[in-house]
PDB file of N, CA and C in Angstrom:
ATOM      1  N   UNK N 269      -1.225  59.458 -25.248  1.00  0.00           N
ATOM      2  CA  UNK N 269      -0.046  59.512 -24.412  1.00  0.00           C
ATOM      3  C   UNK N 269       0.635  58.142 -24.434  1.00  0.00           C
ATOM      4  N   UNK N 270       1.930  58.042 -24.875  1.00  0.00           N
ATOM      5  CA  UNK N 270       2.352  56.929 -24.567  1.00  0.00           C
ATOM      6  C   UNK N 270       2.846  56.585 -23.402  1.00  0.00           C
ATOM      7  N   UNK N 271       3.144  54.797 -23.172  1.00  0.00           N
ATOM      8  CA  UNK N 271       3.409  54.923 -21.881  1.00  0.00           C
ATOM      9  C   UNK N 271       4.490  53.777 -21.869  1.00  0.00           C
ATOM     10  N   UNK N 272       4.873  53.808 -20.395  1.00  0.00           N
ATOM     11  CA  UNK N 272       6.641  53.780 -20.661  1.00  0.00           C
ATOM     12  C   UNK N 272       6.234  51.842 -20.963  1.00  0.00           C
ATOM     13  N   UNK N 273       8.138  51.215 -21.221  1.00  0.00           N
ATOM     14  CA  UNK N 273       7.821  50.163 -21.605  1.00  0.00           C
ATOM     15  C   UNK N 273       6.806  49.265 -20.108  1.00  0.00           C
ATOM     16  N   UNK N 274       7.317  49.503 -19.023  1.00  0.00           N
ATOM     17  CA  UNK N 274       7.194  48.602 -17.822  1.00  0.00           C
ATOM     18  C   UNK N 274       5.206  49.003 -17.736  1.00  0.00           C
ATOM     19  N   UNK N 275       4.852  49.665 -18.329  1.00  0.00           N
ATOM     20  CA  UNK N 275       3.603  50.324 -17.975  1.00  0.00           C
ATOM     21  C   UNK N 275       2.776  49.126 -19.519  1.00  0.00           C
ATOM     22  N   UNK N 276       3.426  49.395 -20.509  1.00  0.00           N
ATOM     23  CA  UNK N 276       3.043  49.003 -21.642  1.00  0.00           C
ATOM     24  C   UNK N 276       2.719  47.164 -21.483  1.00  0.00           C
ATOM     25  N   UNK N 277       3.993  46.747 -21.146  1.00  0.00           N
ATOM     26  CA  UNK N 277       4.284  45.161 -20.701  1.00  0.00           C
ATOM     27  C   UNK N 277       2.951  44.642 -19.822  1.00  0.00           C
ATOM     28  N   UNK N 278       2.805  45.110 -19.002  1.00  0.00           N
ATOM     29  CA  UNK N 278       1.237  44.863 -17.830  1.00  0.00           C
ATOM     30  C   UNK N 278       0.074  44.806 -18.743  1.00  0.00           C
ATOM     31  N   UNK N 279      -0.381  46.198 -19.357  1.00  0.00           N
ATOM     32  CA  UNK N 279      -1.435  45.860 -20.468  1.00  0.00           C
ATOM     33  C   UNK N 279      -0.984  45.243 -21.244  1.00  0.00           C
ATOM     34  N   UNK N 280      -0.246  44.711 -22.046  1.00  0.00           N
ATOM     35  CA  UNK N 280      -0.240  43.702 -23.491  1.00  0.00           C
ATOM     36  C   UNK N 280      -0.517  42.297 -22.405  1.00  0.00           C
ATOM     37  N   UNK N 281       0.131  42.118 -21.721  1.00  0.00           N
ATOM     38  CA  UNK N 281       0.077  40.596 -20.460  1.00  0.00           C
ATOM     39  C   UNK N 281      -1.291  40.419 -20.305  1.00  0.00           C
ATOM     40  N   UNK N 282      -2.145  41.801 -19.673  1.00  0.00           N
ATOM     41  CA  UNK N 282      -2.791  41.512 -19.208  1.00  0.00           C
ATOM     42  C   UNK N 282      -4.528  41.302 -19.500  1.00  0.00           C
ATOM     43  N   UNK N 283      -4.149  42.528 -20.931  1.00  0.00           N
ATOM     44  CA  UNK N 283      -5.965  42.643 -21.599  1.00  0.00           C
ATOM     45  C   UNK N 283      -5.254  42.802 -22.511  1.00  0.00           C
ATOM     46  N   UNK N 284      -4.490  42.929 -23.441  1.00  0.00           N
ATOM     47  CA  UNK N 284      -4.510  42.879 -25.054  1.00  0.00           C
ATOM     48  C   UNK N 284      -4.495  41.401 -25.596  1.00  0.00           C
ATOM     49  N   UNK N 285      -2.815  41.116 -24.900  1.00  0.00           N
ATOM     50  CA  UNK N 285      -2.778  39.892 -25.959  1.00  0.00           C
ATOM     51  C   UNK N 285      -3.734  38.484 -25.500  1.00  0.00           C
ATOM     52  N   UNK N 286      -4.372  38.026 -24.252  1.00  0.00           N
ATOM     53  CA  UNK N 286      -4.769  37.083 -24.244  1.00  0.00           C
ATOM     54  C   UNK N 286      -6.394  37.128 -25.017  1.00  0.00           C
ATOM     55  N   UNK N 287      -6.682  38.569 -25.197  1.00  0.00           N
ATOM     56  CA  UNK N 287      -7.916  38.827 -26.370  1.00  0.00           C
ATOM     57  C   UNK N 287      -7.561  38.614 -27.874  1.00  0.00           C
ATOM     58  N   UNK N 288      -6.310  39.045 -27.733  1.00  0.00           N
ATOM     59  CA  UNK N 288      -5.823  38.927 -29.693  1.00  0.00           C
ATOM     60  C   UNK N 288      -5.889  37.292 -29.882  1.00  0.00           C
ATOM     61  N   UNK N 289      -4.968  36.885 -28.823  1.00  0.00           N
ATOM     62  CA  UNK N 289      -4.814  35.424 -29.212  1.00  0.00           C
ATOM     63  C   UNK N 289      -5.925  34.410 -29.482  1.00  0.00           C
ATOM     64  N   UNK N 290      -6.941  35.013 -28.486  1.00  0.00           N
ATOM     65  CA  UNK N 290      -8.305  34.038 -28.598  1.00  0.00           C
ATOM     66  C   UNK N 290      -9.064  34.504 -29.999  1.00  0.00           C
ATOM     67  N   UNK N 291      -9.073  36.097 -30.369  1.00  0.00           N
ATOM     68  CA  UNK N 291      -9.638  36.598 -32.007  1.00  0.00           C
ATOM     69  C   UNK N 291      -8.532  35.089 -32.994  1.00  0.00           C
ATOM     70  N   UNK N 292      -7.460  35.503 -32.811  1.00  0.00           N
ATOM     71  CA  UNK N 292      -6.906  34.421 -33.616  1.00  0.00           C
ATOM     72  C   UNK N 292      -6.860  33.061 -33.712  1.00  0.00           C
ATOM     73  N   UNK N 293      -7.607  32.357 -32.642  1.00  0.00           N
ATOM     74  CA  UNK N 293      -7.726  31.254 -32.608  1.00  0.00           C
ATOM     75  C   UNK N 293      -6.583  30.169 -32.455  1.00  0.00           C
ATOM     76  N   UNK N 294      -5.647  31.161 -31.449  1.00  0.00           N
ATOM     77  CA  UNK N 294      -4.088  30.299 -31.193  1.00  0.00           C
ATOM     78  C   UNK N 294      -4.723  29.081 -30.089  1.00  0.00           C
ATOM     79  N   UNK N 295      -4.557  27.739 -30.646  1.00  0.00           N
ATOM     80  CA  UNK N 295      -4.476  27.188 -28.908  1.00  0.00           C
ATOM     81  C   UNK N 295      -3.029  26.161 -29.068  1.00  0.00           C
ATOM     82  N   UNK N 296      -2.114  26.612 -30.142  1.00  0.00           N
ATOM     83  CA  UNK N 296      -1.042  25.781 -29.696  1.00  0.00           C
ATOM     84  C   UNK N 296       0.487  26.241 -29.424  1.00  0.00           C
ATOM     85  N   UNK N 297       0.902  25.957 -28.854  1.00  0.00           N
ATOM     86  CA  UNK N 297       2.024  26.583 -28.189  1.00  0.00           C
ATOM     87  C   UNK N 297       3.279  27.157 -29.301  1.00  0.00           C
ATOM     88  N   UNK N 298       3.016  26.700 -30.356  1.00  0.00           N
ATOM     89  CA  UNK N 298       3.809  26.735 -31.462  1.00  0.00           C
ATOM     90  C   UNK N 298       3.412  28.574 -32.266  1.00  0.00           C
ATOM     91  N   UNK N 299       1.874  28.558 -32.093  1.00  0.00           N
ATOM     92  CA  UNK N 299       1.755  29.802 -32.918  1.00  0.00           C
ATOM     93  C   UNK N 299       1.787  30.647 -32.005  1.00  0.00           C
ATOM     94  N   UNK N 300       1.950  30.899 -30.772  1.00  0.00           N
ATOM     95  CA  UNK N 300       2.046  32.249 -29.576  1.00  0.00           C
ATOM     96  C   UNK N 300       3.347  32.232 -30.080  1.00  0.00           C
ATOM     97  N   UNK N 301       4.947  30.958 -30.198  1.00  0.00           N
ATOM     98  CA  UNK N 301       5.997  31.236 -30.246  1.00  0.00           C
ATOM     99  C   UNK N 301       6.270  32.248 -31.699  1.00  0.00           C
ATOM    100  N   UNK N 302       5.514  32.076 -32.829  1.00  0.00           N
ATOM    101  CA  UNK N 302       5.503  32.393 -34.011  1.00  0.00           C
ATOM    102  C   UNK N 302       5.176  34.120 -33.953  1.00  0.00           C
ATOM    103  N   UNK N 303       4.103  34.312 -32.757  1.00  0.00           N
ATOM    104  CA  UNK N 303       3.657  35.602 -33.141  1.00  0.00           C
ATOM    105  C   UNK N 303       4.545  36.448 -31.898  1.00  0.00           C
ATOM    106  N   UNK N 304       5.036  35.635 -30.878  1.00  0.00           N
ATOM    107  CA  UNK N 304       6.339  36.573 -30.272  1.00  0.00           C
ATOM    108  C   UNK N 304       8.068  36.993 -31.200  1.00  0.00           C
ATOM    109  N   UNK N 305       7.902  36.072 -32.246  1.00  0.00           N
ATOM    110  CA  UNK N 305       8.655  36.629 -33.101  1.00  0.00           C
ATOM    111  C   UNK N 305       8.651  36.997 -34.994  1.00  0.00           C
ATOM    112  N   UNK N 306       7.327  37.720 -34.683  1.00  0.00           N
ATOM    113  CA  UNK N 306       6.771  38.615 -35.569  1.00  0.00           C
ATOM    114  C   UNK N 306       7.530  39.836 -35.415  1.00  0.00           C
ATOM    115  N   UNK N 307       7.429  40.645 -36.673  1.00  0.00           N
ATOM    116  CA  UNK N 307       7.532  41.947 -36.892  1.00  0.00           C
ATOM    117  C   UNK N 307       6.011  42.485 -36.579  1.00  0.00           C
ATOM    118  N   UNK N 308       5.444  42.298 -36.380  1.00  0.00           N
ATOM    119  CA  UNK N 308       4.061  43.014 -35.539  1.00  0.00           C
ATOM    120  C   UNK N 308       3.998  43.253 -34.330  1.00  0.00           C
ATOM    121  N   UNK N 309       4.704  42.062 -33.649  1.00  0.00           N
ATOM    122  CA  UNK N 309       4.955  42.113 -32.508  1.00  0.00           C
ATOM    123  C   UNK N 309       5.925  42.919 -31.613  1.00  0.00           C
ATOM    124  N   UNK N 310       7.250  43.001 -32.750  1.00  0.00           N
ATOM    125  CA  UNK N 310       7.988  44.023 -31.795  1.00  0.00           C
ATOM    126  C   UNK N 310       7.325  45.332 -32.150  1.00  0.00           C
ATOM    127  N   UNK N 311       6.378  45.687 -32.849  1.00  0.00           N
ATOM    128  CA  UNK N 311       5.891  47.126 -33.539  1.00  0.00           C
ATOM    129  C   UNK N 311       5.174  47.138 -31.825  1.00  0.00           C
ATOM    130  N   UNK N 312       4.196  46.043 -31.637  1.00  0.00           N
ATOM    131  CA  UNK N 312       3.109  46.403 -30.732  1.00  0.00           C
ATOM    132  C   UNK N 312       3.608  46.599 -29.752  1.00  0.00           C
ATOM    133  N   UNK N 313       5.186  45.975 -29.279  1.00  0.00           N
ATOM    134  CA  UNK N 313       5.355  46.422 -27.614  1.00  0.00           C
ATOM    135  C   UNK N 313       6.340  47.360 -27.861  1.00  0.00           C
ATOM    136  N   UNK N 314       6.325  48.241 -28.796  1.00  0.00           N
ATOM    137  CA  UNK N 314       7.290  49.551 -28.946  1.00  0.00           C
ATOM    138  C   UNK N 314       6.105  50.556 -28.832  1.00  0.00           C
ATOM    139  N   UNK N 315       6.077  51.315 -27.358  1.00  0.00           N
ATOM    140  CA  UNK N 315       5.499  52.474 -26.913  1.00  0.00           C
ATOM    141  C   UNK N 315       4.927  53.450 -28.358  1.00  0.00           C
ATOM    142  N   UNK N 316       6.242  53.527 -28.459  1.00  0.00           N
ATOM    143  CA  UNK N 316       5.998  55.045 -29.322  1.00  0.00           C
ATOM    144  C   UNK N 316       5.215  54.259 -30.778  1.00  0.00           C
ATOM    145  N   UNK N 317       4.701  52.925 -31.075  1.00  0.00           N
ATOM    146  CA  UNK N 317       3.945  52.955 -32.151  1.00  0.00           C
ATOM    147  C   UNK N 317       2.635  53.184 -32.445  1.00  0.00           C
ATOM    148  N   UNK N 318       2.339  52.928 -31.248  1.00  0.00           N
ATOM    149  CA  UNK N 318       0.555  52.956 -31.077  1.00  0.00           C
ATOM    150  C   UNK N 318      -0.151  52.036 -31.264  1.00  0.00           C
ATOM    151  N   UNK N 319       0.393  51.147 -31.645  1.00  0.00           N
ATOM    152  CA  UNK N 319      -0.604  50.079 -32.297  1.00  0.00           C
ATOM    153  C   UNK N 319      -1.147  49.232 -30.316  1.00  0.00           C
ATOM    154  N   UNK N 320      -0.691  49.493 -29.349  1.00  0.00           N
ATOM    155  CA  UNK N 320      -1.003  49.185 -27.914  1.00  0.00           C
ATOM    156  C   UNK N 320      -2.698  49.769 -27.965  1.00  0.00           C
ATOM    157  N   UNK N 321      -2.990  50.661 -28.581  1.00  0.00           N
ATOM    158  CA  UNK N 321      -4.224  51.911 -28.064  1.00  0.00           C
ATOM    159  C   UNK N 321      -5.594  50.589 -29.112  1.00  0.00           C
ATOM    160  N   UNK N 322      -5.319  50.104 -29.892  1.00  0.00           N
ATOM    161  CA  UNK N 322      -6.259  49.126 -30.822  1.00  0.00           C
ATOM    162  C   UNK N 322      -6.926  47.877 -30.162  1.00  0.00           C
ATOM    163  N   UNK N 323      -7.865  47.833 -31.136  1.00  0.00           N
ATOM    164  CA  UNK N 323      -9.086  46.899 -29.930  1.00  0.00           C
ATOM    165  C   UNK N 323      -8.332  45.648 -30.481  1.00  0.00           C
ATOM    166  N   UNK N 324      -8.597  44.247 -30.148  1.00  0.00           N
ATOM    167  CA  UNK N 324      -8.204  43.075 -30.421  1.00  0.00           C
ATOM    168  C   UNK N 324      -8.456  42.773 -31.325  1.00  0.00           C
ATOM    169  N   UNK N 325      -9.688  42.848 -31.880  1.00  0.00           N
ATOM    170  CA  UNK N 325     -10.182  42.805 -33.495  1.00  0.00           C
ATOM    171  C   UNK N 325      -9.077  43.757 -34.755  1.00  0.00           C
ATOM    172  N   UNK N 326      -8.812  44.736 -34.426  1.00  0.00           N
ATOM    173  CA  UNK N 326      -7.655  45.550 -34.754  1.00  0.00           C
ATOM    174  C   UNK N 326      -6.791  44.800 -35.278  1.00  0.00           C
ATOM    175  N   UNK N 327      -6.305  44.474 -33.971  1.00  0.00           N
ATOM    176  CA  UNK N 327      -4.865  43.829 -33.572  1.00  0.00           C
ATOM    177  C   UNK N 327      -4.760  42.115 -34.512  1.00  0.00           C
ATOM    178  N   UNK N 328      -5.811  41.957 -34.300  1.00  0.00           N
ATOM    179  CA  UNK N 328      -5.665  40.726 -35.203  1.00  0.00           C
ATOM    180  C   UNK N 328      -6.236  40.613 -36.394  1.00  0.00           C
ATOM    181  N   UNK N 329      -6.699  41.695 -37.494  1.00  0.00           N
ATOM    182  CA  UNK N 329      -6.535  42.077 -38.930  1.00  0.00           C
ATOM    183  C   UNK N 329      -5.426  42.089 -39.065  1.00  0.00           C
ATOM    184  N   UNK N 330      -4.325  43.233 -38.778  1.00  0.00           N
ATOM    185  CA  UNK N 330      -3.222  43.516 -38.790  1.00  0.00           C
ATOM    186  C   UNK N 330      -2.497  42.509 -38.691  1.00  0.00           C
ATOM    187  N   UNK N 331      -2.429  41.820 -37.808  1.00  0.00           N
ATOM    188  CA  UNK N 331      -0.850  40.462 -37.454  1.00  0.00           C
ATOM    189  C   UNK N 331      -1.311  39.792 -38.999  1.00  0.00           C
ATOM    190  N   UNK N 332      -3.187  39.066 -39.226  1.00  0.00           N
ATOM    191  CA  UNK N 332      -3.079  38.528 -40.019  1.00  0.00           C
ATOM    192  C   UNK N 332      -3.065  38.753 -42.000  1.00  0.00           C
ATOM    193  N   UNK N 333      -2.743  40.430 -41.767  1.00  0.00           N
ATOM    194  CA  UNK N 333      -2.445  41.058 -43.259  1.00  0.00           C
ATOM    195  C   UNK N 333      -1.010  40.223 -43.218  1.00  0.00           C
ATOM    196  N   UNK N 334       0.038  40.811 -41.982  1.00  0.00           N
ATOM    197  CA  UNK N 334       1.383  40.486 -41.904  1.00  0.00           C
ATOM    198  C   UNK N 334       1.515  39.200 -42.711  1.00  0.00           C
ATOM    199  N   UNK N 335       0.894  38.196 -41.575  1.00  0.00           N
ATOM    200  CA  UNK N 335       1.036  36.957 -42.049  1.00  0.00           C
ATOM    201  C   UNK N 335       0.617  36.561 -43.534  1.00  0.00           C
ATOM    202  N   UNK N 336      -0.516  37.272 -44.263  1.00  0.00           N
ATOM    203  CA  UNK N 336      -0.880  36.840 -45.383  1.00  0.00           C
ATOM    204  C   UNK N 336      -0.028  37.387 -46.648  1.00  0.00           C
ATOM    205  N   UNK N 337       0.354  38.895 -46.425  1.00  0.00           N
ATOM    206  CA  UNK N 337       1.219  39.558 -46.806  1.00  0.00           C
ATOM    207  C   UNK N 337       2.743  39.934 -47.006  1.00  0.00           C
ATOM    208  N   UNK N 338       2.921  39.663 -45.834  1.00  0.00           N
ATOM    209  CA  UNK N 338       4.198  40.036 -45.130  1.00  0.00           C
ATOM    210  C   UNK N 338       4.233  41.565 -44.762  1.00  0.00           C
ATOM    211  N   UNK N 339       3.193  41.942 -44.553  1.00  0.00           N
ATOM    212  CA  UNK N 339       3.410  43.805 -44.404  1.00  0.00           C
ATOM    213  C   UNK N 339       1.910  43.628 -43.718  1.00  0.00           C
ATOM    214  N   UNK N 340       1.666  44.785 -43.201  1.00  0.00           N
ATOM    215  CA  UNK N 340       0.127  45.600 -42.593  1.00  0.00           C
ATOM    216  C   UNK N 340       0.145  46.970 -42.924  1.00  0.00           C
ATOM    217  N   UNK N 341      -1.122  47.365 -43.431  1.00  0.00           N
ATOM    218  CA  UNK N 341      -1.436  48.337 -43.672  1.00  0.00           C
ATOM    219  C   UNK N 341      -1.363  48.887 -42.065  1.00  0.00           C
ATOM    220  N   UNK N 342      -1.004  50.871 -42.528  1.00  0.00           N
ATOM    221  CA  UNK N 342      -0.934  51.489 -40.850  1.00  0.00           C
ATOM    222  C   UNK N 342      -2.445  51.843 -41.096  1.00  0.00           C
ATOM    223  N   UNK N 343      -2.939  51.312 -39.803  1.00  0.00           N
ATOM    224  CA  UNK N 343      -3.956  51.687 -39.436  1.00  0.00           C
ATOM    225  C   UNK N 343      -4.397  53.350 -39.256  1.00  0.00           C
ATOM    226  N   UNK N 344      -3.089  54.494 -38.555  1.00  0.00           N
ATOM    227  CA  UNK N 344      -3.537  55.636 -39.030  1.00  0.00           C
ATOM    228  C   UNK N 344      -4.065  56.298 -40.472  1.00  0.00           C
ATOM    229  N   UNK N 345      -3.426  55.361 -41.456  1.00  0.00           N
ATOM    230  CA  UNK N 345      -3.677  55.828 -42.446  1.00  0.00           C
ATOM    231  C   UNK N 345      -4.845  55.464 -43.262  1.00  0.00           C
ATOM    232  N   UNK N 346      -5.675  54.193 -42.529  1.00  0.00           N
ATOM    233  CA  UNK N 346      -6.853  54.504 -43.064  1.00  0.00           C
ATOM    234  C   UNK N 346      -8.269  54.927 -42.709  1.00  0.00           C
ATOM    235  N   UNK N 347      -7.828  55.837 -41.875  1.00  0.00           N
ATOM    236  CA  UNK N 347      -8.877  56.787 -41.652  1.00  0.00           C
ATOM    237  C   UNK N 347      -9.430  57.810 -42.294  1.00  0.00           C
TER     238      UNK N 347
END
């Protein structure tokens, strides 16, 4: 079920991203600014993508395919 943006915003704030960030090993103010303006990032706080429902470990394969790549594999698809 997705859920609306104001519902979505609370969980990413509150248990996603400060877990992704620590998997990634951000501690400087420069790479949080980098990954708020990712294309991963607007994917993750757009409801209807799903990528919100993924554990942090997930979440930070993915940003760092982006970054190594410039693309991420969809995770539905490799199941």
């Amino acid at each position: 079920m997705a859920k609306s943006p104001e519902q979505l915003s609370v969980l990413l704030g509150t248990a996603t991203l400060p877990g992704l960030f620590e998997r990634l090993g951000f501690t400087e103010p420069c790479q949080i600014e980098e990954f708020y303006a990712s294309n991963f990032y607007e994917l993750l706080r757009n409801p209807d993508s799903g990528l919100w429902h993924l554990s942090s470990a997930a979440l930070a394969d993915l940003y760092r395919q982006e970054v190594e790549r410039g693309f991420f594999d969809d995770p539905e698809e490799q199941s």
